[in-house]
Coordinates of C-alpha atoms and ligand atoms in Angstrom, one line a residue:
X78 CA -10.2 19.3 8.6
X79 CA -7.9 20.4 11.4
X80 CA -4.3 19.8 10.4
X81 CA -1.3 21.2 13.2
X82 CA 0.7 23.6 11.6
X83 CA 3.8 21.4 13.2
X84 CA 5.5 18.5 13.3
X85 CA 5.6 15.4 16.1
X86 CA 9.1 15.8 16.7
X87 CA 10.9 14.5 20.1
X88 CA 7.1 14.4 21.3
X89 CA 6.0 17.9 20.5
X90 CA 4.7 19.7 17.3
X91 CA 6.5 22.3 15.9
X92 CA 7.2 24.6 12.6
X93 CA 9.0 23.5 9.8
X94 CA 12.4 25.4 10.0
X95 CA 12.0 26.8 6.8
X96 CA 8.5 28.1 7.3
X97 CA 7.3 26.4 4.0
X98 CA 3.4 24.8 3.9
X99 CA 1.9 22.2 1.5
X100 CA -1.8 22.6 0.5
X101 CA -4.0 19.2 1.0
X102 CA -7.0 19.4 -1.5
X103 CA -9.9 17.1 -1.4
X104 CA -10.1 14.9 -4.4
X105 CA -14.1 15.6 -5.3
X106 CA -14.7 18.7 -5.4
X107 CA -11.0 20.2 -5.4
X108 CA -11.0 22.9 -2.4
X109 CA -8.0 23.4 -0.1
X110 CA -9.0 21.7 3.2
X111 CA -6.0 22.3 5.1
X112 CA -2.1 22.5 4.9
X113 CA 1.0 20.9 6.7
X114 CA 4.7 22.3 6.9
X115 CA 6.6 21.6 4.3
X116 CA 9.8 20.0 6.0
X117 CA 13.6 20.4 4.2
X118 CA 16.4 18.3 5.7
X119 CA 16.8 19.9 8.4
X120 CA 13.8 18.9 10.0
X121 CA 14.4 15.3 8.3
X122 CA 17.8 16.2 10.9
X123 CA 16.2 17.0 14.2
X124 CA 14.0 13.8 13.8
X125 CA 16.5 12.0 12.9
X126 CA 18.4 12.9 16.1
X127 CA 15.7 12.4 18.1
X128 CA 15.4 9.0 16.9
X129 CA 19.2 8.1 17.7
X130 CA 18.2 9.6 20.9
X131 CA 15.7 7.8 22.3
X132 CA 17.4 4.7 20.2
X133 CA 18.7 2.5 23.7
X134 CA 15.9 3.1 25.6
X135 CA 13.6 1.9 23.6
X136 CA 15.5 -1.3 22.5
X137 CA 16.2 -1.8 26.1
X138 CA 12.6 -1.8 26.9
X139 CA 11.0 -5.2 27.9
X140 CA 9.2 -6.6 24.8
X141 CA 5.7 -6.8 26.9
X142 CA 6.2 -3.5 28.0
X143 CA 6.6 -2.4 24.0
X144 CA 3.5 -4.6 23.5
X145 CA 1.8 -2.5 26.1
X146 CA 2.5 0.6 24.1
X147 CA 1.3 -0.7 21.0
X148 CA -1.7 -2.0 22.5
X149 CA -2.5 1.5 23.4
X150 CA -1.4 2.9 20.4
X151 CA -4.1 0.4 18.7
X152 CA -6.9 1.8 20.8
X153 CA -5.7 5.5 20.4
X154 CA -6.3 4.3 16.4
X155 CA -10.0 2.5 17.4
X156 CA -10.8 5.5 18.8
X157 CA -10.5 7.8 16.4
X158 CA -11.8 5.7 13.6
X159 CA -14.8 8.1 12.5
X160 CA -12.3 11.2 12.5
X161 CA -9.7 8.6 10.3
X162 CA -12.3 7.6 8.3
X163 CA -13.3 11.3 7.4
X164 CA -10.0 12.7 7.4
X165 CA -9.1 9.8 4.4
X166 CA -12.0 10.4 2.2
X167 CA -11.3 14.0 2.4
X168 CA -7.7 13.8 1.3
X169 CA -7.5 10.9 -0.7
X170 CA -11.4 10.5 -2.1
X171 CA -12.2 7.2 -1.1
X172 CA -15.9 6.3 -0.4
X173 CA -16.8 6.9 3.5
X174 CA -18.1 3.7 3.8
X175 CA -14.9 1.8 2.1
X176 CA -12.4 4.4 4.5
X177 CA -14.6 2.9 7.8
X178 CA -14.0 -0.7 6.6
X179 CA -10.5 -0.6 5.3
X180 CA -8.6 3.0 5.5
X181 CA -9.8 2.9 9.2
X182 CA -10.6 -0.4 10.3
X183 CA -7.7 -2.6 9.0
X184 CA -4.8 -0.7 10.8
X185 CA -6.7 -1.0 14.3
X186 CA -6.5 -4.5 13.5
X187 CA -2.7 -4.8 12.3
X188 CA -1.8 -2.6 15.5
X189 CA -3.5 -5.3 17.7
X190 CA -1.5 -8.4 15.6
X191 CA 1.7 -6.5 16.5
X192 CA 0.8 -5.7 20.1
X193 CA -0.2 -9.7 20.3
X194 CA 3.6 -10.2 18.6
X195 CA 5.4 -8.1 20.0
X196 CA 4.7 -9.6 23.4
X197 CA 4.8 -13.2 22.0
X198 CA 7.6 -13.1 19.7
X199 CA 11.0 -15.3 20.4
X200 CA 13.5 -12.5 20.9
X201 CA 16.4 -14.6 22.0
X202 CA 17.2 -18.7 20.4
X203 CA 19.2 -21.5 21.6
X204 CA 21.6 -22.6 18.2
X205 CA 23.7 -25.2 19.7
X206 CA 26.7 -23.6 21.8
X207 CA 25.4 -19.7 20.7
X208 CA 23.1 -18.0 22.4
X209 CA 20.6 -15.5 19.8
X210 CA 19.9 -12.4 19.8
X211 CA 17.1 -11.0 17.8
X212 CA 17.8 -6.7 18.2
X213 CA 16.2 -3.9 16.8
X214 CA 17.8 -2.8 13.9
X215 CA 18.1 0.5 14.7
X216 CA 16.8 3.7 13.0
X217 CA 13.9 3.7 10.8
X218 CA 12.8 6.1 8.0
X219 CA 9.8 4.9 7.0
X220 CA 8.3 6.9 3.2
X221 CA 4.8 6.0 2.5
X222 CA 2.3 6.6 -0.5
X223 CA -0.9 8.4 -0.6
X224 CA -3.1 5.4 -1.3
X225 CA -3.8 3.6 1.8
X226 CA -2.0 6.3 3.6
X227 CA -2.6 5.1 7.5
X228 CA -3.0 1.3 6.7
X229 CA 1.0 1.6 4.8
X230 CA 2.1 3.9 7.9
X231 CA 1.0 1.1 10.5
X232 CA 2.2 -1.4 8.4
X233 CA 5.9 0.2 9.0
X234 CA 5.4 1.4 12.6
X235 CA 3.6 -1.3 14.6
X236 CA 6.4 -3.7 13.3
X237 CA 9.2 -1.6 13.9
X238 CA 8.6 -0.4 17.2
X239 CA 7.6 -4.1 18.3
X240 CA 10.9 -5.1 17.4
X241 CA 12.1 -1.9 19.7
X242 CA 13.8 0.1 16.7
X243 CA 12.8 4.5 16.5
X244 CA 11.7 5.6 13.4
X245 CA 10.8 9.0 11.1
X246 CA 8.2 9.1 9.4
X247 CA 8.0 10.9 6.0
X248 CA 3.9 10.5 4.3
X249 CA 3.0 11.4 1.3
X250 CA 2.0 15.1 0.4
X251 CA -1.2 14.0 -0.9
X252 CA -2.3 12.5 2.4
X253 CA -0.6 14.1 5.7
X254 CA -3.3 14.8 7.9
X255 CA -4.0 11.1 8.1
X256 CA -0.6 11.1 9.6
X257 CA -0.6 13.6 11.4
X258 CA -4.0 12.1 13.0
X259 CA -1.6 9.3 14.0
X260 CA 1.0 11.1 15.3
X261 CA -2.0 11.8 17.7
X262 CA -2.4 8.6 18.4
X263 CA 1.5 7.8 19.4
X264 CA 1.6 10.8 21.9
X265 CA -1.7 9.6 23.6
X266 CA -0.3 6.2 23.7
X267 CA 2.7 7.2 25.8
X268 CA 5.4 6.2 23.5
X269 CA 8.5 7.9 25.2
X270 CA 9.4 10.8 23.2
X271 CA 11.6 10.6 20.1
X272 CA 10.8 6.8 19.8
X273 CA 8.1 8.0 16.8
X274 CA 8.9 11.5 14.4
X275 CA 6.8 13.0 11.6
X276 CA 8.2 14.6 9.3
X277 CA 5.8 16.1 6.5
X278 CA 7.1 16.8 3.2
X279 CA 7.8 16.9 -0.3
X280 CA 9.4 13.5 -2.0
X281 CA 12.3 15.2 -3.2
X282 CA 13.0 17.0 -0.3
X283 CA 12.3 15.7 2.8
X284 CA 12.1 11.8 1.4
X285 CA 15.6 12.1 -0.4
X286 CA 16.9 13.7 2.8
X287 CA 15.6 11.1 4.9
X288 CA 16.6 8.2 2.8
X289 CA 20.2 9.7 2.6
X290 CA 20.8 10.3 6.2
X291 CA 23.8 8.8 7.7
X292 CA 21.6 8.4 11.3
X293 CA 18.9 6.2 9.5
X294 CA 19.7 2.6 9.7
X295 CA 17.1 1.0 7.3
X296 CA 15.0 2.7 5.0
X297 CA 11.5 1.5 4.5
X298 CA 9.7 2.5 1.6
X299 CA 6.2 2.1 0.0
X300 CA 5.6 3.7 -3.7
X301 CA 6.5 3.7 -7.1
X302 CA 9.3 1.6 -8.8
X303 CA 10.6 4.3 -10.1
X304 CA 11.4 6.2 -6.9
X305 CA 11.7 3.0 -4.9
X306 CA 14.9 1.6 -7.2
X307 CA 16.5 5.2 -6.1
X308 CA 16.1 4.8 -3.0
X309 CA 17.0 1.7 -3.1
X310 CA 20.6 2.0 -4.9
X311 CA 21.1 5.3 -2.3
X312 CA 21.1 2.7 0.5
X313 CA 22.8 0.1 -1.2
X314 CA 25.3 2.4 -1.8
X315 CA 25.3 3.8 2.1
X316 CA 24.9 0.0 3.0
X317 CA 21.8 0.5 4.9
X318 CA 19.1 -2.2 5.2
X319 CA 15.9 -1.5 3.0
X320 CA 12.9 -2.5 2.4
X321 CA 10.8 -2.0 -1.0
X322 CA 7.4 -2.1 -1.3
X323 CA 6.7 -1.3 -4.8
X324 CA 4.0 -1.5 -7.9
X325 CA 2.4 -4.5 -9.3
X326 CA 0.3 -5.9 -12.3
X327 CA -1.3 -8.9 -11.0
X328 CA -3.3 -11.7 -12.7
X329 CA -6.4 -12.9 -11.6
X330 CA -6.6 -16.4 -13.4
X331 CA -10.0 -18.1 -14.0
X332 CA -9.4 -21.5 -14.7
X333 CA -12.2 -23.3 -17.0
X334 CA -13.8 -24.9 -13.8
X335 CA -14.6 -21.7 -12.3
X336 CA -17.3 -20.5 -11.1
X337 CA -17.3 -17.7 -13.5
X338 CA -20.0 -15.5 -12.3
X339 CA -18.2 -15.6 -9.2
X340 CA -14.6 -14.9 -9.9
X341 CA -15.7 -11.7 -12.6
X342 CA -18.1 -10.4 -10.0
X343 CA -15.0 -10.4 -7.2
X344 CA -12.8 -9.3 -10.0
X345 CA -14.4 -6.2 -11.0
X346 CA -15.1 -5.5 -7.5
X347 CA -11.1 -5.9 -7.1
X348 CA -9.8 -3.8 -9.1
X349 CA -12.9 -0.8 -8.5
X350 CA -12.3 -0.5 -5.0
X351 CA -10.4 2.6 -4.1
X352 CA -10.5 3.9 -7.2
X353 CA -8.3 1.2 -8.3
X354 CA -5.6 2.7 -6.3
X355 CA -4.4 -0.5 -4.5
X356 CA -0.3 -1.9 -5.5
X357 CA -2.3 -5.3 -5.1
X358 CA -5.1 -5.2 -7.7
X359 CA -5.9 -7.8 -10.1
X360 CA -5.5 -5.6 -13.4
X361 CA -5.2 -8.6 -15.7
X362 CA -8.6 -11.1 -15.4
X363 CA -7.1 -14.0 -17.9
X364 CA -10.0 -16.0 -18.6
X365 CA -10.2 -19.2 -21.0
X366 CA -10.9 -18.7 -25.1
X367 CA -14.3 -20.4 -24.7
X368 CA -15.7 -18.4 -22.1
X369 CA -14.2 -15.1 -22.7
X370 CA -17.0 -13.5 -24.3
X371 CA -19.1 -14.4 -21.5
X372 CA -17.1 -13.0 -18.9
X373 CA -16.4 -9.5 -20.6
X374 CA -20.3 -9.2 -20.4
X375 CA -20.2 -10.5 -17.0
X376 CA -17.5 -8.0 -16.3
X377 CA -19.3 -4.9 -18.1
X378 CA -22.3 -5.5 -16.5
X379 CA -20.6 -5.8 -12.8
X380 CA -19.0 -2.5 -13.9
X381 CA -22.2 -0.6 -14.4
X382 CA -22.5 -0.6 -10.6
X383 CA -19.7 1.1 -10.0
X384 CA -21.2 4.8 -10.4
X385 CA -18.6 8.0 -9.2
X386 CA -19.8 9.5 -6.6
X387 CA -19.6 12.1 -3.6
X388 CA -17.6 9.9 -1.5
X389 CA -18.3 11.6 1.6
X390 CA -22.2 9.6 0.4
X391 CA -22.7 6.2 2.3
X392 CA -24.3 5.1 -1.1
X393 CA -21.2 5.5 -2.8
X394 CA -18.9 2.7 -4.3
X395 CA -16.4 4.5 -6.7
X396 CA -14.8 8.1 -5.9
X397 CA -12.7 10.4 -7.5
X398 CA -8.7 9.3 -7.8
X399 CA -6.1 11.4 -5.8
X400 CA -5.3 14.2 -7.6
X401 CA -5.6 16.0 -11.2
X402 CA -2.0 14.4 -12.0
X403 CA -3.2 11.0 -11.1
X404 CA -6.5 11.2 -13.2
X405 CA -4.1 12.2 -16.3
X406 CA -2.1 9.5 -16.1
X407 CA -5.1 6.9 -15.9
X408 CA -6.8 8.7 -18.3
X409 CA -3.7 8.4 -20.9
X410 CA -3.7 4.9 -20.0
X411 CA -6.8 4.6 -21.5
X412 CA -6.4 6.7 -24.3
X413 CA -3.5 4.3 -25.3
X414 CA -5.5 1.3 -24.7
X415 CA -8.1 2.0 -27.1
X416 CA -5.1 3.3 -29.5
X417 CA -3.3 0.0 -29.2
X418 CA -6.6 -1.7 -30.1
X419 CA -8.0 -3.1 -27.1
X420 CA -12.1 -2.9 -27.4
X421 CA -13.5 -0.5 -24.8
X422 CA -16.9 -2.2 -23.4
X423 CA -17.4 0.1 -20.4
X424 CA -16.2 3.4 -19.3
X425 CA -13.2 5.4 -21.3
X426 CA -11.3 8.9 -20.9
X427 CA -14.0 11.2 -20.6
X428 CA -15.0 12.5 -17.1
X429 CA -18.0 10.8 -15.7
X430 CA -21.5 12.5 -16.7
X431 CA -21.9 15.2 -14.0
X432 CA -18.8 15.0 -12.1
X433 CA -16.8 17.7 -14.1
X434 CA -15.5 18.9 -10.9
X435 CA -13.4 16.8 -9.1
X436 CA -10.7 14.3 -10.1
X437 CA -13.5 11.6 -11.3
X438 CA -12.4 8.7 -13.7
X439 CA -15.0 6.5 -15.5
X440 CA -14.8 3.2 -14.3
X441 CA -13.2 1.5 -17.6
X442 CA -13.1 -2.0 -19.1
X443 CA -11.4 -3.3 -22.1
X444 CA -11.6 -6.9 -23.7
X445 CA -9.2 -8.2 -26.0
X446 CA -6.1 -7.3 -24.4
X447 CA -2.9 -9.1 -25.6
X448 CA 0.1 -9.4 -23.3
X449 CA 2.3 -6.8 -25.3
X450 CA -0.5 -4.1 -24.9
X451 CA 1.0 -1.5 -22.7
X452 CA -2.5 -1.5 -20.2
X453 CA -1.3 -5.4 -19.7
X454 CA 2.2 -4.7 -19.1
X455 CA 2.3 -1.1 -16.5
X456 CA 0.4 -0.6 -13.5
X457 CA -2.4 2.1 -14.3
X458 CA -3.6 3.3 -10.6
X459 CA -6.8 3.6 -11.5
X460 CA -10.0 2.1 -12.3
X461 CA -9.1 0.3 -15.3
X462 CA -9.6 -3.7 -16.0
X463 CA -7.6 -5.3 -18.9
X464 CA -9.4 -9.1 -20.0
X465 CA -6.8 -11.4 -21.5
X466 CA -7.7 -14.7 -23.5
X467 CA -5.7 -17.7 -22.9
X468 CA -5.9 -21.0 -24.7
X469 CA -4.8 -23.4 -21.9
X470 CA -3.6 -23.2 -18.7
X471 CA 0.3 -23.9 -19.8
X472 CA -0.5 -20.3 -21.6
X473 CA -2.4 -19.0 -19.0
X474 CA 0.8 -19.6 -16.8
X475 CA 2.8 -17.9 -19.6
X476 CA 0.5 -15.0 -19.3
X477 CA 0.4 -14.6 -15.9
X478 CA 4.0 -14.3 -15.4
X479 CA 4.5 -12.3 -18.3
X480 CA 5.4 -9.2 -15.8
X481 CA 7.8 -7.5 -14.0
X482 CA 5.9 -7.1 -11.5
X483 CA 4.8 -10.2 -8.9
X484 CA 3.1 -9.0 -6.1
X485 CA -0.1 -10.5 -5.6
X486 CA -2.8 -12.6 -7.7
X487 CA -6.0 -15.1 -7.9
X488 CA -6.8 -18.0 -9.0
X489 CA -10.6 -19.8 -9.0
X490 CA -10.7 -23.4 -9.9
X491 CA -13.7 -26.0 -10.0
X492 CA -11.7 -27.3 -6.9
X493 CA -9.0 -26.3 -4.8
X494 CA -6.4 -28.4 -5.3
X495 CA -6.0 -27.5 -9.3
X496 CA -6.4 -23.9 -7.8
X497 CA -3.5 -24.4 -5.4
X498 CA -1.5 -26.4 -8.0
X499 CA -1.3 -23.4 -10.2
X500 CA -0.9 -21.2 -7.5
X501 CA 2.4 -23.3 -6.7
X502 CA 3.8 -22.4 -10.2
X503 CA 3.4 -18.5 -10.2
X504 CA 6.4 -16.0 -9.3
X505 CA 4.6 -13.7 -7.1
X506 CA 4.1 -13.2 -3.6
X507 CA 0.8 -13.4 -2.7
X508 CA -2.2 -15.4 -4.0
X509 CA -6.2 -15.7 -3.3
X510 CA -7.3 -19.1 -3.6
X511 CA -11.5 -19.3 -5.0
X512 CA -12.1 -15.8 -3.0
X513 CA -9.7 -16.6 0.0
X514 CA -9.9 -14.1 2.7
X515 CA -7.7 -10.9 3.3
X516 CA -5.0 -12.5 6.3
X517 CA -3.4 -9.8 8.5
X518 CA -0.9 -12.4 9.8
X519 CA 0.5 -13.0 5.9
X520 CA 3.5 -12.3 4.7
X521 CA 2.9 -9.6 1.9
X522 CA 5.5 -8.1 -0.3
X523 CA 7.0 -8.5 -3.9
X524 CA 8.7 -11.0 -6.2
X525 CA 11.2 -9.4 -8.7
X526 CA 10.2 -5.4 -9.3
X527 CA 7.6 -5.6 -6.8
X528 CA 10.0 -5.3 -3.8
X529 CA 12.4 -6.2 -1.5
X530 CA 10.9 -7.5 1.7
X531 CA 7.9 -8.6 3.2
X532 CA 5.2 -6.8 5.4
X533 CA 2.4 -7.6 8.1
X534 CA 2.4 -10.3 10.8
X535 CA 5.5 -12.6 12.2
X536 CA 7.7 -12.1 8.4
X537 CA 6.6 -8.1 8.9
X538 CA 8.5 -8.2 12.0
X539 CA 12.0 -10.1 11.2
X540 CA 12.2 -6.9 8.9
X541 CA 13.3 -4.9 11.6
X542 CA 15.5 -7.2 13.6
X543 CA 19.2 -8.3 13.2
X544 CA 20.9 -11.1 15.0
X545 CA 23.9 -10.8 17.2
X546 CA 25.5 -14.4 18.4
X547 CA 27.4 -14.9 21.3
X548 CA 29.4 -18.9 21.8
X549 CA 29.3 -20.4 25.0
Ligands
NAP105 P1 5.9 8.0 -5.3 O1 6.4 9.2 -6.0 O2 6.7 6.7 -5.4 O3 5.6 8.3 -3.8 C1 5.8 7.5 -2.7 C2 6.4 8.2 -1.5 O4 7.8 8.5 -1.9 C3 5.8 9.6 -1.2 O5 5.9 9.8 0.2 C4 6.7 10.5 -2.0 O6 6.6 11.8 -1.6 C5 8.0 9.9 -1.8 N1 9.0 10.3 -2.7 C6 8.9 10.8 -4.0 N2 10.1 11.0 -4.6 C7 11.0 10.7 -3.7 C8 12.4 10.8 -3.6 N3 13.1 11.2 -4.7 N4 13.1 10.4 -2.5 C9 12.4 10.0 -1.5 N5 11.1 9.9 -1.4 C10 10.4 10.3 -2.5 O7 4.5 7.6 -5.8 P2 3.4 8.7 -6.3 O8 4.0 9.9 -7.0 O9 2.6 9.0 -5.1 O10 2.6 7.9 -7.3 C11 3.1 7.6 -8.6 C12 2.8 6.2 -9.1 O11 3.4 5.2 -8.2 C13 1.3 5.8 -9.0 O12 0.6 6.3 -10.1 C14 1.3 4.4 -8.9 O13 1.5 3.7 -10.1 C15 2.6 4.1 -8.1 N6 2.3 3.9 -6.6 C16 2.4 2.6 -6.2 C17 2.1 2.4 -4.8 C18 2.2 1.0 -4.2 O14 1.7 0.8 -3.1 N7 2.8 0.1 -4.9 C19 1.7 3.4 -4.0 C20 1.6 4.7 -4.5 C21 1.9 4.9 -5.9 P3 5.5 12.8 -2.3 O15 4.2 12.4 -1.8 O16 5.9 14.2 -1.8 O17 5.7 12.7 -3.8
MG106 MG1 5.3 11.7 -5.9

């Protein structure tokens, strides 16, 4: 991999100031494939002065002319798709051919929804004698995870320079030359210096410096609960906008009418992909008493496709996870499970036959899950299915809301209507009717600890705004 031993600062790379480097390891096979500068605070400083910088010029800038921009940046993305692609299964493990779909493919296509916004979207409204104004909020620092490293950086920038705010961006360590590849991307789409910074860096360091800065106007953030409710109280208590994207545990219900073959099939396949690394995943199938048993052999033998492999193989539908601390804590998950007395009926904590090497986790199932088991209640991150039993759908309601979490979900009916009925009574923010499609345009983002905020499309945008009135 090449990596740039700098940082997109003001429009040009250059060293950390403290000369420090993070290693980036490849998830299957463990070697060192490249390594970033490890950025302190006063990098996180230079960027963030940059950004204040080039601040009223950017706002100033004509929305079409922004969408212009971003319409570049999107093609900069398309064409470097195969080096994204290759650059993402390297650092982060995922299967080549799922890192062309997804890691590569969807952010092309949420940079083009925000170039097609930003040049559409009402920046100014009539209210009766006041006139409006819909400006940028200012300032971004934008932190993002490891697991669907460039989709969650677009996901921040695309909006927030659409709405004509300058941002710092501060990626995960796991997964920085994804950013860096984008950073790329910005410079060779002519964004004006300064209006886009990368800072690489460690959490603690370069995230808490970022987060705290007195120059940042909003912090965006997209990771755990545990570090997203810090960040969040150190902008609540700097009162600076935030938004939270954060964990979830979400339910895929199978109602009795169900196509059952159907919803266990897309329900394995769910949670497996990307090595079950996705805040979104339906960890909890809740299926009806009277068909249970039939769908945990539906689900075990779905499973049994999902073989780890090389991920840099076409052939290959389940990779390693991130990183040997990732793979413990999954692999303790499961460890508890089967203490706690769920029944394993496919996969457990042992590393996969033959992949010794490498941060490989068995694809895992477990049946007879009951809501106070601890693999029903936390998120795992890995490739882990819990099947609950419910006795009726008042219970399977219950069930399904028994969380913290609320961030996304499924439901599959004998017809839509009961489908969308009980999607009407859940607390969380997203829902897949009978298989519905993936939506660029939606609105995504948590109910109660999965976040503050939503992302993507026209709701993605308003994030970054803030109204100013003026009476006539
Ligand atoms: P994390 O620690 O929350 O990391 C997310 C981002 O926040 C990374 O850029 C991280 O930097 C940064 N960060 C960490 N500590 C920080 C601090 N004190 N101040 C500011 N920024 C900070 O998540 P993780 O360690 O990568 O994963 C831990 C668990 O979080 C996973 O097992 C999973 O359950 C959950 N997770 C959820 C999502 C999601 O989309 N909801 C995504 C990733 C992880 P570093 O990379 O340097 O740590
Ligand atoms: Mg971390």
């Amino acid at each position: 991999m090449q990596a740039h031993n700098g940082m997109y600062i003001d429009g040009d790379w250059r060293p950390a100031a403290g000369g420090g480097t993070i290693e980036v390891v490849n998830p299957a096979d463990e070697e060192v494939i490249g390594a970033v500068p490890a950025g302190s605070a006063e990098d996180v400083d230079a960027a963030v002065r940059a950004a204040r910088a080039a601040l009223p010029a950017w706002a100033a800038t004509p929305p079409a002319e922004r969408a212009a921009r971003i319409g570049a940046l999107r093609d900069a993305l398309a064409a470097r798709r195969e080096a994204i692609a290759a650059t993402v299964t390297a650092e982060l493990g995922a299967p080549i051919s799922f890192s062309q779909a997804v890691h590569a493919g969807l952010p092309v296509t949420v940079a083009g929804t925000y170039a097609a916004l930003a040049a559409e979207h009402p920046f100014e409204e009539r209210l009766g004698n006041s006139l409006v104004l819909h400006e940028p909020v200012g300032v971004v620092g934008a932190i993002t995870p490891w697991n669907y490293p460039l989709h969650q950086i677009v996901a921040k920038a695309a909006p927030a320079l659409a709405a004509g705010c300058t941002m710092v961006l501060k990626p995960a360590e796991d997964t920085p030359l994804v950013a860096q590849l984008f950073a790329e991307a910005v410079h060779e789409a002519g964004l004006p210096p300064g209006v886009f910074n990368l800072v690489t860096g460690l959490g603690p360091v370069a995230g808490q410096a970022l987060a705290g800065h007195e120059g940042v106007d909003m912090v965006s953030f997209t990771g755990s609960t545990a570090v997203g409710r810090r960040i969040g109280a150190l902008a609540g208590g700097a009162v600076k906008r935030v938004a939270l994207e954060l964990g979830g545990k979400s339910a895929n219900v199978i109602l009795p009418g169900a196509d059952l073959a159907r919803a266990v099939k897309a329900g394995v396949a769910n949670v497996m992909a990307n090595s079950g690394q996705t805040c979104s995943a339906w960890t909890r199938m809740l299926v009806h008493t009277d068909r249970y048993d039939e769908a945990v052999e539906l689900a075990a033998a779905a499973t049994a496709r999902y073989v780890p492999g090389d991920p840099a193989d076409p052939a290959t539908r389940l990779g390693p996870v991130v990183s040997a601390r990732q793979r413990e804590r999954v692999t303790g998950y499961i460890r508890t499970g089967i203490e706690e007395g769920a029944t394993l009926v496919a996969g457990g904590p042992d590393a996969p036959e033959g992949r010794e090497r490498g941060w490989y986790v068995r694809p895992t199932v477990f049946a007879d899950v009951t809501p106070e088991m601890t693999i029903a209640r936390e998120e795992i991150f890995g490739p882990v299915l819990s099947i609950l039993r419910y006795q009726d759908t008042e219970d399977a309601l219950r069930i399904a809301d028994d969380s913290v979490y609320g961030l996304a979900g499924a439901v599959w009916a004998g017809d839509e209507a009961e489908a969308v009925a009980f999607a009407r009574r859940l607390r969380t923010g997203q829902v897949d009717i009978n298989g519905g499609r993936f939506n660029p345009l939606a609105p995504f983002g948590g109910y109660k600890q999965s976040g503050v905020g939503r992302e993507l499309g026209p709701h993605g945008l308003t994030e970054y705004l803030q109204t100013k009135s003026l009476q006539f």
